[in-house]
JSON list of C-alpha atoms and ligand atoms in Angstrom, two decimals:
[
{"chain": "A", "resi": 54, "resn": "UNK", "atom": "CA", "xyz": [82.52, 108.02, 73.90]},
{"chain": "A", "resi": 55, "resn": "UNK", "atom": "CA", "xyz": [79.66, 106.66, 75.97]},
{"chain": "A", "resi": 56, "resn": "UNK", "atom": "CA", "xyz": [78.96, 102.99, 76.47]},
{"chain": "A", "resi": 57, "resn": "UNK", "atom": "CA", "xyz": [75.62, 101.35, 76.39]},
{"chain": "A", "resi": 58, "resn": "UNK", "atom": "CA", "xyz": [74.40, 98.74, 78.83]},
{"chain": "A", "resi": 59, "resn": "UNK", "atom": "CA", "xyz": [74.21, 96.00, 76.25]},
{"chain": "A", "resi": 60, "resn": "UNK", "atom": "CA", "xyz": [77.91, 96.51, 75.49]},
{"chain": "A", "resi": 61, "resn": "UNK", "atom": "CA", "xyz": [78.75, 94.39, 78.56]},
{"chain": "A", "resi": 62, "resn": "UNK", "atom": "CA", "xyz": [82.26, 92.98, 78.13]},
{"chain": "A", "resi": 63, "resn": "UNK", "atom": "CA", "xyz": [82.71, 89.27, 78.65]},
{"chain": "A", "resi": 64, "resn": "UNK", "atom": "CA", "xyz": [85.39, 89.48, 81.33]},
{"chain": "A", "resi": 65, "resn": "UNK", "atom": "CA", "xyz": [82.94, 90.92, 83.88]},
{"chain": "A", "resi": 66, "resn": "UNK", "atom": "CA", "xyz": [81.64, 87.38, 84.32]},
{"chain": "A", "resi": 67, "resn": "UNK", "atom": "CA", "xyz": [85.00, 85.85, 85.18]},
{"chain": "A", "resi": 68, "resn": "UNK", "atom": "CA", "xyz": [85.03, 84.38, 88.65]},
{"chain": "A", "resi": 69, "resn": "UNK", "atom": "CA", "xyz": [88.34, 85.91, 89.68]},
{"chain": "A", "resi": 70, "resn": "UNK", "atom": "CA", "xyz": [87.85, 89.44, 90.94]},
{"chain": "A", "resi": 71, "resn": "UNK", "atom": "CA", "xyz": [90.56, 92.05, 90.58]},
{"chain": "A", "resi": 72, "resn": "UNK", "atom": "CA", "xyz": [91.28, 93.64, 93.94]},
{"chain": "A", "resi": 73, "resn": "UNK", "atom": "CA", "xyz": [91.37, 97.07, 92.32]},
{"chain": "A", "resi": 74, "resn": "UNK", "atom": "CA", "xyz": [87.72, 96.73, 91.27]},
{"chain": "A", "resi": 75, "resn": "UNK", "atom": "CA", "xyz": [86.45, 96.32, 94.85]},
{"chain": "A", "resi": 76, "resn": "UNK", "atom": "CA", "xyz": [86.96, 100.00, 95.65]},
{"chain": "A", "resi": 77, "resn": "UNK", "atom": "CA", "xyz": [85.36, 100.93, 92.33]},
{"chain": "A", "resi": 78, "resn": "UNK", "atom": "CA", "xyz": [82.31, 98.77, 92.98]},
{"chain": "A", "resi": 79, "resn": "UNK", "atom": "CA", "xyz": [81.71, 100.20, 96.44]},
{"chain": "A", "resi": 80, "resn": "UNK", "atom": "CA", "xyz": [82.11, 103.72, 95.02]},
{"chain": "A", "resi": 81, "resn": "UNK", "atom": "CA", "xyz": [79.54, 103.02, 92.33]},
{"chain": "A", "resi": 82, "resn": "UNK", "atom": "CA", "xyz": [78.45, 99.58, 91.05]},
{"chain": "A", "resi": 83, "resn": "UNK", "atom": "CA", "xyz": [78.30, 100.78, 87.48]},
{"chain": "A", "resi": 84, "resn": "UNK", "atom": "CA", "xyz": [81.96, 101.79, 87.60]},
{"chain": "A", "resi": 85, "resn": "UNK", "atom": "CA", "xyz": [82.78, 98.09, 87.91]},
{"chain": "A", "resi": 86, "resn": "UNK", "atom": "CA", "xyz": [81.47, 97.62, 84.40]},
{"chain": "A", "resi": 87, "resn": "UNK", "atom": "CA", "xyz": [83.42, 100.63, 83.17]},
{"chain": "A", "resi": 88, "resn": "UNK", "atom": "CA", "xyz": [86.55, 99.40, 84.93]},
{"chain": "A", "resi": 89, "resn": "UNK", "atom": "CA", "xyz": [86.56, 96.32, 82.70]},
{"chain": "A", "resi": 90, "resn": "UNK", "atom": "CA", "xyz": [86.23, 98.58, 79.68]},
{"chain": "A", "resi": 91, "resn": "UNK", "atom": "CA", "xyz": [88.99, 100.81, 81.06]},
{"chain": "A", "resi": 92, "resn": "UNK", "atom": "CA", "xyz": [91.36, 97.87, 80.92]},
{"chain": "A", "resi": 93, "resn": "UNK", "atom": "CA", "xyz": [90.75, 97.63, 77.18]},
{"chain": "A", "resi": 94, "resn": "UNK", "atom": "CA", "xyz": [91.90, 101.17, 76.41]},
{"chain": "A", "resi": 95, "resn": "UNK", "atom": "CA", "xyz": [94.98, 103.27, 76.89]},
{"chain": "A", "resi": 96, "resn": "UNK", "atom": "CA", "xyz": [94.26, 105.21, 80.08]},
{"chain": "A", "resi": 97, "resn": "UNK", "atom": "CA", "xyz": [95.55, 108.38, 78.43]},
{"chain": "A", "resi": 98, "resn": "UNK", "atom": "CA", "xyz": [92.48, 108.37, 76.24]},
{"chain": "A", "resi": 99, "resn": "UNK", "atom": "CA", "xyz": [90.20, 109.38, 79.04]},
{"chain": "A", "resi": 100, "resn": "UNK", "atom": "CA", "xyz": [92.02, 109.80, 82.33]},
{"chain": "A", "resi": 101, "resn": "UNK", "atom": "CA", "xyz": [91.51, 113.21, 83.90]},
{"chain": "A", "resi": 102, "resn": "UNK", "atom": "CA", "xyz": [94.40, 114.98, 85.58]},
{"chain": "A", "resi": 103, "resn": "UNK", "atom": "CA", "xyz": [93.64, 114.11, 89.24]},
{"chain": "A", "resi": 104, "resn": "UNK", "atom": "CA", "xyz": [93.25, 110.45, 88.43]},
{"chain": "A", "resi": 105, "resn": "UNK", "atom": "CA", "xyz": [96.39, 110.47, 86.31]},
{"chain": "A", "resi": 106, "resn": "UNK", "atom": "CA", "xyz": [98.26, 111.92, 89.26]},
{"chain": "A", "resi": 107, "resn": "UNK", "atom": "CA", "xyz": [96.87, 109.15, 91.43]},
{"chain": "A", "resi": 108, "resn": "UNK", "atom": "CA", "xyz": [97.96, 106.60, 88.89]},
{"chain": "A", "resi": 109, "resn": "UNK", "atom": "CA", "xyz": [101.44, 108.07, 88.84]},
{"chain": "A", "resi": 110, "resn": "UNK", "atom": "CA", "xyz": [101.53, 107.73, 92.62]},
{"chain": "A", "resi": 111, "resn": "UNK", "atom": "CA", "xyz": [101.43, 103.98, 92.11]},
{"chain": "A", "resi": 112, "resn": "UNK", "atom": "CA", "xyz": [103.86, 103.90, 89.22]},
{"chain": "A", "resi": 113, "resn": "UNK", "atom": "CA", "xyz": [106.93, 103.84, 91.44]},
{"chain": "A", "resi": 114, "resn": "UNK", "atom": "CA", "xyz": [105.50, 100.82, 93.17]},
{"chain": "A", "resi": 115, "resn": "UNK", "atom": "CA", "xyz": [104.50, 98.90, 90.08]},
{"chain": "A", "resi": 116, "resn": "UNK", "atom": "CA", "xyz": [107.93, 99.43, 88.58]},
{"chain": "A", "resi": 117, "resn": "UNK", "atom": "CA", "xyz": [109.63, 98.61, 91.89]},
{"chain": "A", "resi": 118, "resn": "UNK", "atom": "CA", "xyz": [111.50, 101.90, 92.08]},
{"chain": "A", "resi": 119, "resn": "UNK", "atom": "CA", "xyz": [110.13, 102.98, 95.46]},
{"chain": "A", "resi": 120, "resn": "UNK", "atom": "CA", "xyz": [112.76, 101.12, 97.42]},
{"chain": "A", "resi": 121, "resn": "UNK", "atom": "CA", "xyz": [115.57, 98.73, 96.67]},
{"chain": "A", "resi": 122, "resn": "UNK", "atom": "CA", "xyz": [115.57, 97.33, 100.20]},
{"chain": "A", "resi": 123, "resn": "UNK", "atom": "CA", "xyz": [114.89, 93.63, 100.00]},
{"chain": "A", "resi": 124, "resn": "UNK", "atom": "CA", "xyz": [112.59, 93.71, 102.99]},
{"chain": "A", "resi": 125, "resn": "UNK", "atom": "CA", "xyz": [110.12, 95.89, 101.09]},
{"chain": "A", "resi": 126, "resn": "UNK", "atom": "CA", "xyz": [107.82, 94.16, 98.60]},
{"chain": "A", "resi": 127, "resn": "UNK", "atom": "CA", "xyz": [106.33, 96.55, 96.11]},
{"chain": "A", "resi": 128, "resn": "UNK", "atom": "CA", "xyz": [103.62, 95.83, 93.60]},
{"chain": "A", "resi": 129, "resn": "UNK", "atom": "CA", "xyz": [103.84, 92.13, 94.39]},
{"chain": "A", "resi": 130, "resn": "UNK", "atom": "CA", "xyz": [101.16, 90.01, 92.67]},
{"chain": "A", "resi": 131, "resn": "UNK", "atom": "CA", "xyz": [98.89, 88.21, 95.12]},
{"chain": "A", "resi": 132, "resn": "UNK", "atom": "CA", "xyz": [95.91, 85.92, 94.91]},
{"chain": "A", "resi": 133, "resn": "UNK", "atom": "CA", "xyz": [93.44, 84.21, 97.22]},
{"chain": "A", "resi": 134, "resn": "UNK", "atom": "CA", "xyz": [91.96, 80.91, 96.16]},
{"chain": "A", "resi": 135, "resn": "UNK", "atom": "CA", "xyz": [89.51, 81.06, 99.03]},
{"chain": "A", "resi": 136, "resn": "UNK", "atom": "CA", "xyz": [88.03, 84.39, 98.00]},
{"chain": "A", "resi": 137, "resn": "UNK", "atom": "CA", "xyz": [88.89, 84.10, 94.30]},
{"chain": "A", "resi": 138, "resn": "UNK", "atom": "CA", "xyz": [90.54, 87.51, 94.19]},
{"chain": "A", "resi": 139, "resn": "UNK", "atom": "CA", "xyz": [93.71, 88.58, 92.42]},
{"chain": "A", "resi": 140, "resn": "UNK", "atom": "CA", "xyz": [95.76, 91.75, 92.31]},
{"chain": "A", "resi": 141, "resn": "UNK", "atom": "CA", "xyz": [98.83, 93.46, 93.67]},
{"chain": "A", "resi": 142, "resn": "UNK", "atom": "CA", "xyz": [99.80, 94.56, 97.12]},
{"chain": "A", "resi": 143, "resn": "UNK", "atom": "CA", "xyz": [100.97, 98.14, 97.29]},
{"chain": "A", "resi": 144, "resn": "UNK", "atom": "CA", "xyz": [103.79, 98.00, 99.86]},
{"chain": "A", "resi": 145, "resn": "UNK", "atom": "CA", "xyz": [104.58, 95.22, 102.31]},
{"chain": "A", "resi": 146, "resn": "UNK", "atom": "CA", "xyz": [107.40, 95.63, 104.80]},
{"chain": "A", "resi": 147, "resn": "UNK", "atom": "CA", "xyz": [108.38, 92.03, 105.52]},
{"chain": "A", "resi": 148, "resn": "UNK", "atom": "CA", "xyz": [110.50, 93.04, 108.52]},
{"chain": "A", "resi": 149, "resn": "UNK", "atom": "CA", "xyz": [107.87, 95.09, 110.32]},
{"chain": "A", "resi": 150, "resn": "UNK", "atom": "CA", "xyz": [105.07, 93.09, 108.68]},
{"chain": "A", "resi": 151, "resn": "UNK", "atom": "CA", "xyz": [103.23, 96.24, 107.72]},
{"chain": "A", "resi": 152, "resn": "UNK", "atom": "CA", "xyz": [100.90, 96.35, 104.74]},
{"chain": "A", "resi": 153, "resn": "UNK", "atom": "CA", "xyz": [100.40, 99.84, 103.28]},
{"chain": "A", "resi": 154, "resn": "UNK", "atom": "CA", "xyz": [98.10, 101.06, 100.54]},
{"chain": "A", "resi": 155, "resn": "UNK", "atom": "CA", "xyz": [98.97, 104.50, 99.20]},
{"chain": "A", "resi": 156, "resn": "UNK", "atom": "CA", "xyz": [96.38, 106.92, 97.95]},
{"chain": "A", "resi": 157, "resn": "UNK", "atom": "CA", "xyz": [96.98, 110.29, 96.37]},
{"chain": "A", "resi": 158, "resn": "UNK", "atom": "CA", "xyz": [94.90, 112.24, 98.83]},
{"chain": "A", "resi": 159, "resn": "UNK", "atom": "CA", "xyz": [92.92, 110.71, 101.69]},
{"chain": "A", "resi": 160, "resn": "UNK", "atom": "CA", "xyz": [90.26, 112.95, 103.19]},
{"chain": "A", "resi": 161, "resn": "UNK", "atom": "CA", "xyz": [88.16, 110.17, 104.63]},
{"chain": "A", "resi": 162, "resn": "UNK", "atom": "CA", "xyz": [88.61, 106.43, 105.13]},
{"chain": "A", "resi": 163, "resn": "UNK", "atom": "CA", "xyz": [86.02, 105.15, 102.70]},
{"chain": "A", "resi": 164, "resn": "UNK", "atom": "CA", "xyz": [84.75, 101.58, 102.96]},
{"chain": "A", "resi": 165, "resn": "UNK", "atom": "CA", "xyz": [86.20, 100.92, 99.52]},
{"chain": "A", "resi": 166, "resn": "UNK", "atom": "CA", "xyz": [89.68, 101.76, 100.78]},
{"chain": "A", "resi": 167, "resn": "UNK", "atom": "CA", "xyz": [89.26, 99.42, 103.75]},
{"chain": "A", "resi": 168, "resn": "UNK", "atom": "CA", "xyz": [87.98, 96.49, 101.74]},
{"chain": "A", "resi": 169, "resn": "UNK", "atom": "CA", "xyz": [90.68, 96.92, 99.12]},
{"chain": "A", "resi": 170, "resn": "UNK", "atom": "CA", "xyz": [93.24, 96.73, 101.93]},
{"chain": "A", "resi": 171, "resn": "UNK", "atom": "CA", "xyz": [91.47, 93.75, 103.49]},
{"chain": "A", "resi": 172, "resn": "UNK", "atom": "CA", "xyz": [91.63, 91.96, 100.14]},
{"chain": "A", "resi": 173, "resn": "UNK", "atom": "CA", "xyz": [95.40, 92.44, 99.99]},
{"chain": "A", "resi": 174, "resn": "UNK", "atom": "CA", "xyz": [95.69, 91.39, 103.64]},
{"chain": "A", "resi": 175, "resn": "UNK", "atom": "CA", "xyz": [93.70, 88.18, 103.11]},
{"chain": "A", "resi": 176, "resn": "UNK", "atom": "CA", "xyz": [95.83, 87.29, 100.09]},
{"chain": "A", "resi": 177, "resn": "UNK", "atom": "CA", "xyz": [99.02, 87.78, 102.11]},
{"chain": "A", "resi": 178, "resn": "UNK", "atom": "CA", "xyz": [97.69, 85.64, 104.96]},
{"chain": "A", "resi": 179, "resn": "UNK", "atom": "CA", "xyz": [96.76, 82.88, 102.54]},
{"chain": "A", "resi": 180, "resn": "UNK", "atom": "CA", "xyz": [100.28, 83.01, 101.10]},
{"chain": "A", "resi": 181, "resn": "UNK", "atom": "CA", "xyz": [101.71, 82.54, 104.61]},
{"chain": "A", "resi": 182, "resn": "UNK", "atom": "CA", "xyz": [102.82, 86.11, 105.34]},
{"chain": "A", "resi": 183, "resn": "UNK", "atom": "CA", "xyz": [102.24, 87.71, 108.71]},
{"chain": "A", "resi": 184, "resn": "UNK", "atom": "CA", "xyz": [100.72, 91.15, 108.91]},
{"chain": "A", "resi": 185, "resn": "UNK", "atom": "CA", "xyz": [101.03, 93.21, 112.09]},
{"chain": "A", "resi": 186, "resn": "UNK", "atom": "CA", "xyz": [99.57, 96.48, 110.89]},
{"chain": "A", "resi": 187, "resn": "UNK", "atom": "CA", "xyz": [97.36, 97.82, 108.10]},
{"chain": "A", "resi": 188, "resn": "UNK", "atom": "CA", "xyz": [97.99, 101.37, 106.92]},
{"chain": "A", "resi": 189, "resn": "UNK", "atom": "CA", "xyz": [96.43, 103.76, 104.45]},
{"chain": "A", "resi": 190, "resn": "UNK", "atom": "CA", "xyz": [98.90, 106.44, 103.45]},
{"chain": "A", "resi": 191, "resn": "UNK", "atom": "CA", "xyz": [97.89, 109.80, 102.02]},
{"chain": "A", "resi": 192, "resn": "UNK", "atom": "CA", "xyz": [100.65, 111.04, 99.72]},
{"chain": "A", "resi": 193, "resn": "UNK", "atom": "CA", "xyz": [99.52, 114.65, 99.39]},
{"chain": "A", "resi": 194, "resn": "UNK", "atom": "CA", "xyz": [99.79, 115.45, 103.10]},
{"chain": "A", "resi": 195, "resn": "UNK", "atom": "CA", "xyz": [102.06, 112.63, 104.23]},
{"chain": "A", "resi": 196, "resn": "UNK", "atom": "CA", "xyz": [99.49, 111.23, 106.69]},
{"chain": "A", "resi": 197, "resn": "UNK", "atom": "CA", "xyz": [99.17, 107.63, 107.82]},
{"chain": "A", "resi": 198, "resn": "UNK", "atom": "CA", "xyz": [95.92, 106.08, 108.93]},
{"chain": "A", "resi": 199, "resn": "UNK", "atom": "CA", "xyz": [95.88, 102.83, 110.86]},
{"chain": "A", "resi": 200, "resn": "UNK", "atom": "CA", "xyz": [93.10, 100.53, 109.72]},
{"chain": "A", "resi": 201, "resn": "UNK", "atom": "CA", "xyz": [91.83, 97.99, 112.27]},
{"chain": "A", "resi": 202, "resn": "UNK", "atom": "CA", "xyz": [92.09, 94.36, 111.26]},
{"chain": "A", "resi": 203, "resn": "UNK", "atom": "CA", "xyz": [88.82, 93.05, 109.84]},
{"chain": "A", "resi": 204, "resn": "UNK", "atom": "CA", "xyz": [86.34, 91.58, 112.29]},
{"chain": "A", "resi": 205, "resn": "UNK", "atom": "CA", "xyz": [84.30, 88.50, 111.48]},
{"chain": "A", "resi": 206, "resn": "UNK", "atom": "CA", "xyz": [81.48, 90.84, 110.50]},
{"chain": "A", "resi": 207, "resn": "UNK", "atom": "CA", "xyz": [83.83, 92.74, 108.18]},
{"chain": "A", "resi": 208, "resn": "UNK", "atom": "CA", "xyz": [84.88, 89.47, 106.53]},
{"chain": "A", "resi": 209, "resn": "UNK", "atom": "CA", "xyz": [81.23, 88.50, 106.07]},
{"chain": "A", "resi": 210, "resn": "UNK", "atom": "CA", "xyz": [80.50, 91.89, 104.52]},
{"chain": "A", "resi": 211, "resn": "UNK", "atom": "CA", "xyz": [83.58, 91.51, 102.34]},
{"chain": "A", "resi": 212, "resn": "UNK", "atom": "CA", "xyz": [82.30, 88.14, 101.09]},
{"chain": "A", "resi": 213, "resn": "UNK", "atom": "CA", "xyz": [78.89, 89.65, 100.40]},
{"chain": "A", "resi": 214, "resn": "UNK", "atom": "CA", "xyz": [80.50, 92.45, 98.37]},
{"chain": "A", "resi": 215, "resn": "UNK", "atom": "CA", "xyz": [82.40, 89.86, 96.32]},
{"chain": "A", "resi": 216, "resn": "UNK", "atom": "CA", "xyz": [79.15, 87.97, 95.71]},
{"chain": "A", "resi": 217, "resn": "UNK", "atom": "CA", "xyz": [77.47, 91.18, 94.57]},
{"chain": "A", "resi": 218, "resn": "UNK", "atom": "CA", "xyz": [80.35, 91.94, 92.22]},
{"chain": "A", "resi": 219, "resn": "UNK", "atom": "CA", "xyz": [80.10, 88.45, 90.72]},
{"chain": "A", "resi": 220, "resn": "UNK", "atom": "CA", "xyz": [76.39, 88.73, 90.14]},
{"chain": "A", "resi": 221, "resn": "UNK", "atom": "CA", "xyz": [76.39, 92.36, 88.99]},
{"chain": "A", "resi": 222, "resn": "UNK", "atom": "CA", "xyz": [74.76, 92.83, 85.63]},
{"chain": "A", "resi": 223, "resn": "UNK", "atom": "CA", "xyz": [74.74, 96.45, 84.43]},
{"chain": "A", "resi": 224, "resn": "UNK", "atom": "CA", "xyz": [71.77, 95.72, 82.19]},
{"chain": "A", "resi": 225, "resn": "UNK", "atom": "CA", "xyz": [69.61, 94.54, 85.07]},
{"chain": "A", "resi": 226, "resn": "UNK", "atom": "CA", "xyz": [70.92, 96.40, 88.09]},
{"chain": "A", "resi": 227, "resn": "UNK", "atom": "CA", "xyz": [69.23, 99.58, 89.20]},
{"chain": "A", "resi": 228, "resn": "UNK", "atom": "CA", "xyz": [71.15, 102.25, 90.99]},
{"chain": "A", "resi": 229, "resn": "UNK", "atom": "CA", "xyz": [70.86, 105.95, 91.52]},
{"chain": "A", "resi": 230, "resn": "UNK", "atom": "CA", "xyz": [73.87, 107.92, 90.30]},
{"chain": "A", "resi": 231, "resn": "UNK", "atom": "CA", "xyz": [75.23, 110.31, 92.88]},
{"chain": "A", "resi": 232, "resn": "UNK", "atom": "CA", "xyz": [76.28, 113.69, 91.48]},
{"chain": "A", "resi": 233, "resn": "UNK", "atom": "CA", "xyz": [79.02, 114.16, 94.06]},
{"chain": "A", "resi": 234, "resn": "UNK", "atom": "CA", "xyz": [80.53, 110.82, 93.11]},
{"chain": "A", "resi": 235, "resn": "UNK", "atom": "CA", "xyz": [80.12, 111.41, 89.39]},
{"chain": "A", "resi": 236, "resn": "UNK", "atom": "CA", "xyz": [82.08, 114.66, 89.69]},
{"chain": "A", "resi": 237, "resn": "UNK", "atom": "CA", "xyz": [85.14, 112.79, 90.89]},
{"chain": "A", "resi": 238, "resn": "UNK", "atom": "CA", "xyz": [84.63, 109.58, 88.95]},
{"chain": "A", "resi": 239, "resn": "UNK", "atom": "CA", "xyz": [87.45, 108.66, 86.59]},
{"chain": "A", "resi": 240, "resn": "UNK", "atom": "CA", "xyz": [84.97, 106.88, 84.31]},
{"chain": "A", "resi": 241, "resn": "UNK", "atom": "CA", "xyz": [82.55, 109.75, 83.79]},
{"chain": "A", "resi": 242, "resn": "UNK", "atom": "CA", "xyz": [83.68, 110.40, 80.20]},
{"chain": "A", "resi": 243, "resn": "UNK", "atom": "CA", "xyz": [82.64, 106.82, 79.38]},
{"chain": "A", "resi": 244, "resn": "UNK", "atom": "CA", "xyz": [79.50, 106.70, 81.47]},
{"chain": "A", "resi": 245, "resn": "UNK", "atom": "CA", "xyz": [76.03, 107.17, 80.11]},
{"chain": "A", "resi": 246, "resn": "UNK", "atom": "CA", "xyz": [74.65, 107.76, 83.63]},
{"chain": "A", "resi": 247, "resn": "UNK", "atom": "CA", "xyz": [76.98, 110.49, 84.86]},
{"chain": "A", "resi": 248, "resn": "UNK", "atom": "CA", "xyz": [75.32, 113.50, 86.48]},
{"chain": "A", "resi": 249, "resn": "UNK", "atom": "CA", "xyz": [77.99, 116.12, 86.02]},
{"chain": "B", "resi": 316, "resn": "LIG", "atom": "S1", "xyz": [80.04, 108.65, 86.32]},
{"chain": "B", "resi": 316, "resn": "LIG", "atom": "FE1", "xyz": [78.66, 108.45, 88.09]},
{"chain": "B", "resi": 316, "resn": "LIG", "atom": "S2", "xyz": [77.16, 106.85, 87.50]},
{"chain": "B", "resi": 316, "resn": "LIG", "atom": "FE2", "xyz": [78.92, 106.70, 86.09]},
{"chain": "B", "resi": 316, "resn": "LIG", "atom": "S3", "xyz": [80.25, 105.15, 87.02]},
{"chain": "B", "resi": 316, "resn": "LIG", "atom": "FE3", "xyz": [80.95, 107.16, 87.72]},
{"chain": "B", "resi": 316, "resn": "LIG", "atom": "S4", "xyz": [79.91, 107.50, 89.69]},
{"chain": "B", "resi": 316, "resn": "LIG", "atom": "FE4", "xyz": [78.83, 105.84, 88.61]}
]
C-alpha cells in the first residue's frame, strides 16, 4: 500500500511531539508523516526483518523485563512542557544517573540519535532528575558511545527541529529522497517517494 500526500492524518498537527519521531524526521522529513500512519497499523503488516529486530531490542525495556533492580527505570514515560515533547526514556540508572538509549546496531552517531537522546534528557531534567552521563548503546556489538551534553547551540538547533516538525506539511514540503536512506527506511513499503 502506498499513501498519497493528501492522505495527511490529523494527528500530525498536534502540538505535542513524540520523541520517537525526532529521529525519523531528521532521517527523512517525509517519514514523520509515515510514522503517524505507522501508529495506526499493526507493525507486523509492513515491518521488515531488520526493523523488527530493532523493535524487539526495545521490547524488554517497554515491558520492564530488562532489570528488576529498582534503581533502573525502563521505558518510563516522560514529558516536557517547555518543549512540548512526550515519549519514553529507554534506560535510566537513578543511582549512577546515566541515561542510555539502545539501538540495534550503531555504525555512526547520527544527529537523529543525539537529538532523540537530548529530548529524553531534557524531559528528565524538567522532571527533577539528575543526569551525569548520556550513552548510546549498540546491542549488536556491545559498544557504548558517550554523547556530550547538549550545548546552547545544540538546544537551539533542537528547538528549530521541533519547530520544523510542527510546521511540516507533506503536501507542501519539498525534499529530495535519498536512495541510501530509502534502502534502510522502515516506511518504504508505505512511501510513494521511495527510491529503492
Ligand atoms: S522511503 Fe525514502 S523518501 Fe520515503 S520516508 Fe523513507 S527515506 Fe523518506
